[in-house]
Short mmCIF file of C-alpha atoms in Angstrom, two decimals:
data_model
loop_
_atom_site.label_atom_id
_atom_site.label_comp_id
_atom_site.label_asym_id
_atom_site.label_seq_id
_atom_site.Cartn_x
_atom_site.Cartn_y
_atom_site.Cartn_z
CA UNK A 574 73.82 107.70 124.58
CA UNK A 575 72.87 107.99 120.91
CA UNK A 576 74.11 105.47 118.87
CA UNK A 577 75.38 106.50 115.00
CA UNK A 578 72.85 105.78 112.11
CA UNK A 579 73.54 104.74 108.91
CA UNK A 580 73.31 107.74 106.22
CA UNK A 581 72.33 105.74 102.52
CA UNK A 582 73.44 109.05 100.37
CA UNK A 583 76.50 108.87 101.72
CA UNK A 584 77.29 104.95 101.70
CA UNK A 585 76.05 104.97 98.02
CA UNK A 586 78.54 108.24 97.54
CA UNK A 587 81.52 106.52 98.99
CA UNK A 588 80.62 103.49 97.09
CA UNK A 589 80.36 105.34 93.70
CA UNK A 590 83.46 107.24 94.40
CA UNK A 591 84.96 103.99 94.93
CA UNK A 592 83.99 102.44 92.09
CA UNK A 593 85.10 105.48 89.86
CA UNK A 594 88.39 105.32 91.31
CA UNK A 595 88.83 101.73 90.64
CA UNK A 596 87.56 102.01 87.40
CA UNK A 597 89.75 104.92 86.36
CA UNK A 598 92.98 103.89 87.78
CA UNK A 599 94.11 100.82 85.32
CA UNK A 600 93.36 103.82 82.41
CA UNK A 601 95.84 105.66 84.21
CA UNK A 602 98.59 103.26 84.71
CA UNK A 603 98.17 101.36 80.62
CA UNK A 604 99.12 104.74 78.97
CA UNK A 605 102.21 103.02 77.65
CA UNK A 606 101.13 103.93 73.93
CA UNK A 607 100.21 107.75 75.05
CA UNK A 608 101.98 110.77 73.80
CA UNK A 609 102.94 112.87 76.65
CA UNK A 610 101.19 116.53 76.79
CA UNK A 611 102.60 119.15 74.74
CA UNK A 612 103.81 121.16 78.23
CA UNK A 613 105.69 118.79 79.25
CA UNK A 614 107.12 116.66 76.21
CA UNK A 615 110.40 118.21 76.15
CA UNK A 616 110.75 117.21 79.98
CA UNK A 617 110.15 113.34 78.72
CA UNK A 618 113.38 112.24 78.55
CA UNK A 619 114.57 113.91 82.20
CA UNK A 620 111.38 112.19 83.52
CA UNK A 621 112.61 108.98 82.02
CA UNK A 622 115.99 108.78 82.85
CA UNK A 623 114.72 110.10 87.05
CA UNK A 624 112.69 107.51 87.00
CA UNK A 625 114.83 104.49 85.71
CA UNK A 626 117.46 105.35 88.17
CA UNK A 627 114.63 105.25 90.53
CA UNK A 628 113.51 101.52 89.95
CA UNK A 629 116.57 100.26 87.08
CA UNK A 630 115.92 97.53 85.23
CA UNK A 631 117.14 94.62 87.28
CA UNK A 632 115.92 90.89 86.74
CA UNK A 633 112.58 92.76 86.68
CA UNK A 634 111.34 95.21 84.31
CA UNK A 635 112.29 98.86 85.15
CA UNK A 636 110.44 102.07 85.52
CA UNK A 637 110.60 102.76 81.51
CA UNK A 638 109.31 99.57 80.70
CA UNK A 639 106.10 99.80 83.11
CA UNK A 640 105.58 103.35 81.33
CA UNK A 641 106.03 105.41 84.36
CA UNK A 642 106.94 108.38 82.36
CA UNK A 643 103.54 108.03 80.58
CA UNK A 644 101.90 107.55 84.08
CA UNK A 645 103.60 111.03 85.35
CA UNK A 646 103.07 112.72 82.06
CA UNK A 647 99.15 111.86 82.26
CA UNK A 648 98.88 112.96 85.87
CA UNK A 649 100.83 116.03 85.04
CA UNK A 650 98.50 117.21 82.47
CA UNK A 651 94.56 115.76 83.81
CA UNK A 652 95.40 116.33 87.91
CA UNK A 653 98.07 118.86 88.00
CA UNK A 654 96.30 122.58 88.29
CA UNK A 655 98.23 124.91 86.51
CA UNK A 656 99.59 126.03 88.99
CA UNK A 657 101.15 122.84 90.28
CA UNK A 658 102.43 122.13 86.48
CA UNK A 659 104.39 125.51 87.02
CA UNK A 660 106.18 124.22 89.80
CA UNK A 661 106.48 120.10 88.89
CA UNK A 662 107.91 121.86 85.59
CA UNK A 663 110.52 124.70 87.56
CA UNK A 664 111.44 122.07 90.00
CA UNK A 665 112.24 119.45 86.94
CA UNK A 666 114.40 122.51 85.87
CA UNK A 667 116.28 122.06 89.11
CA UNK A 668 116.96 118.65 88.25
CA UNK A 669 118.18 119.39 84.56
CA UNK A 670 120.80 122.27 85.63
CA UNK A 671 122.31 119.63 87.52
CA UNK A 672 123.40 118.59 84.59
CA UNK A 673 121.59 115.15 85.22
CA UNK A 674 121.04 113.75 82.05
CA UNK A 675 124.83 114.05 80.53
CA UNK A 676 126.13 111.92 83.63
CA UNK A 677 127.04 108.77 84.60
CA UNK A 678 124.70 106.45 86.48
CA UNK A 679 126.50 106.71 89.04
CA UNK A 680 127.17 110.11 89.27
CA UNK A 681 123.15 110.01 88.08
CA UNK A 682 122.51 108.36 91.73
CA UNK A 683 124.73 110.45 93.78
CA UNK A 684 122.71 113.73 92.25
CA UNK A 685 119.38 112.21 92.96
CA UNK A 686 120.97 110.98 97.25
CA UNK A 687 121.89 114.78 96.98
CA UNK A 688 117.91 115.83 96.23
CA UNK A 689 116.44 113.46 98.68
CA UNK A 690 119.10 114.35 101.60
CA UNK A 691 118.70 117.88 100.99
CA UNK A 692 116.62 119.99 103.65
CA UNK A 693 112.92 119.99 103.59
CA UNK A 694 112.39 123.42 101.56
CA UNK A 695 114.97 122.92 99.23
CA UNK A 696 113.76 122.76 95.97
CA UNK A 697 115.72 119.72 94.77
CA UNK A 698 114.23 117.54 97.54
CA UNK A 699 110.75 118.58 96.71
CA UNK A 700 111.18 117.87 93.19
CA UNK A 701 112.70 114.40 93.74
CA UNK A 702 110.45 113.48 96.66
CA UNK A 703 107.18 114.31 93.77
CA UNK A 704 109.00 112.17 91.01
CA UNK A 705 110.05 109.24 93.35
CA UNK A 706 106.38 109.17 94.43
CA UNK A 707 104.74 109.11 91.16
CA UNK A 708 107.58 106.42 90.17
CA UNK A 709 106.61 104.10 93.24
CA UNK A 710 102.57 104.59 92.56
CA UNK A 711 102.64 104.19 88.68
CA UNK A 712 105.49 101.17 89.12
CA UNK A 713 103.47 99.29 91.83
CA UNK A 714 100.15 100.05 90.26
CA UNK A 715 101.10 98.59 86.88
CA UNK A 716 100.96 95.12 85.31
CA UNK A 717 104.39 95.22 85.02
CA UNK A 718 105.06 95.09 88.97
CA UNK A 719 103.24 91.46 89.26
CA UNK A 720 106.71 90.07 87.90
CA UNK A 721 108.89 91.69 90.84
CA UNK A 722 105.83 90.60 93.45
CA UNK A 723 104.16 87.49 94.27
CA UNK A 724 100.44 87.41 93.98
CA UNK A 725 97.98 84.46 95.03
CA UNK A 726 94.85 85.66 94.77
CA UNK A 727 93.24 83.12 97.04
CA UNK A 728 95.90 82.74 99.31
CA UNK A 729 96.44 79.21 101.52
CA UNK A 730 96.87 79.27 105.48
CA UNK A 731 98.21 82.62 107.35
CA UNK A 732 101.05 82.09 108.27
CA UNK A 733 102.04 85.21 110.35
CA UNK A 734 106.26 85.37 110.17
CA UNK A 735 107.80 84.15 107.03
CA UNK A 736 111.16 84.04 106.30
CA UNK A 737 112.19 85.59 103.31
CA UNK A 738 113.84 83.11 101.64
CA UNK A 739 111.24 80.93 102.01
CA UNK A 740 109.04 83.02 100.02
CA UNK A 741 111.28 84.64 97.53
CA UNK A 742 110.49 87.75 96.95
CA UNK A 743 107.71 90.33 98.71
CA UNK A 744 103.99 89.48 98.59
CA UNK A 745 101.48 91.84 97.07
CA UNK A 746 97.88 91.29 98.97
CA UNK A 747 95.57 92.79 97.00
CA UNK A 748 95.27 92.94 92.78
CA UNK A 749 96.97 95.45 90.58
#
């Protein structure tokens, strides 16, 4: 039986790719100054207010405040191909002739259970599964998510079932 060998090219390609990646991603998520692209700067305000209903502003910071919107805006325009900012932009349509933005938060949260309880090839639900996403990643990626989790960066003993109330709120394992 042969046994696997080691390929250097590719260790020290996965390793740069790595690196690039982790590099590149705190750019990404501090864009809280950024204008959004020109394509999609009318859709700002829909992206904001889909987002903050998303993740409100509770005892933590909300969506808005971690600059989301500015984290979906710069994906839209440097990893979107055009042809994918056709449809982020057609679905986000979708979400504005609901008449989203002129409601209620309430009724703003009953539009958005409608989207993601809608069937797989609606339209809606493909749109609202996208932004949700891109809320979750640039929320959780940012420094503004350290407030809502707990992070020891040397943690003590492991301590393998933990009540919740004995820890307070949910632990983040690795750095933002």
């Amino acid at each position: 039986m042969d046994t696997p060998t080691m390929n250097r090219r590719s260790v020290l390609r996965s390793t740069v790719l790595v690196a690039g990646a982790a590099v590149a991603l705190p750019s990404l998520v501090s864009l809280a100054g950024c204008s959004a692209p020109a394509s999609i700067s009318e859709q700002m305000s829909l992206i904001s207010a889909v987002s903050d209903r998303i993740i409100p502003v509770t005892d933590t910071p909300g969506a808005v405040a971690a600059g989301v919107p500015e984290y979906i805006a710069a994906v839209f325009d440097k990893h979107f191909t055009k042809e994918q900012q056709g449809e982020f932009l057609s679905g986000l349509e979708v979400i504005n002739a609901s008449g989203f933005s002129s409601e209620t938060p309430e009724r703003q949260d009953e539009i958005l259970n409608q989207f993601a309880s809608a069937s797989d090839g609606d339209a809606g639900r493909a749109i609202f599964q996208q932004i949700h996403d891109m809320t979750l990643f640039g929320y959780y990626t940012s420094e503004t998510a350290t407030q809502e989790l707990s992070y020891e960066e040397i943690p003590g003993r492991y301590v393998a079932c933990v009540p919740l109330s004995e820890v307070g709120r949910a632990w983040l394992d690795r750095g933002v």
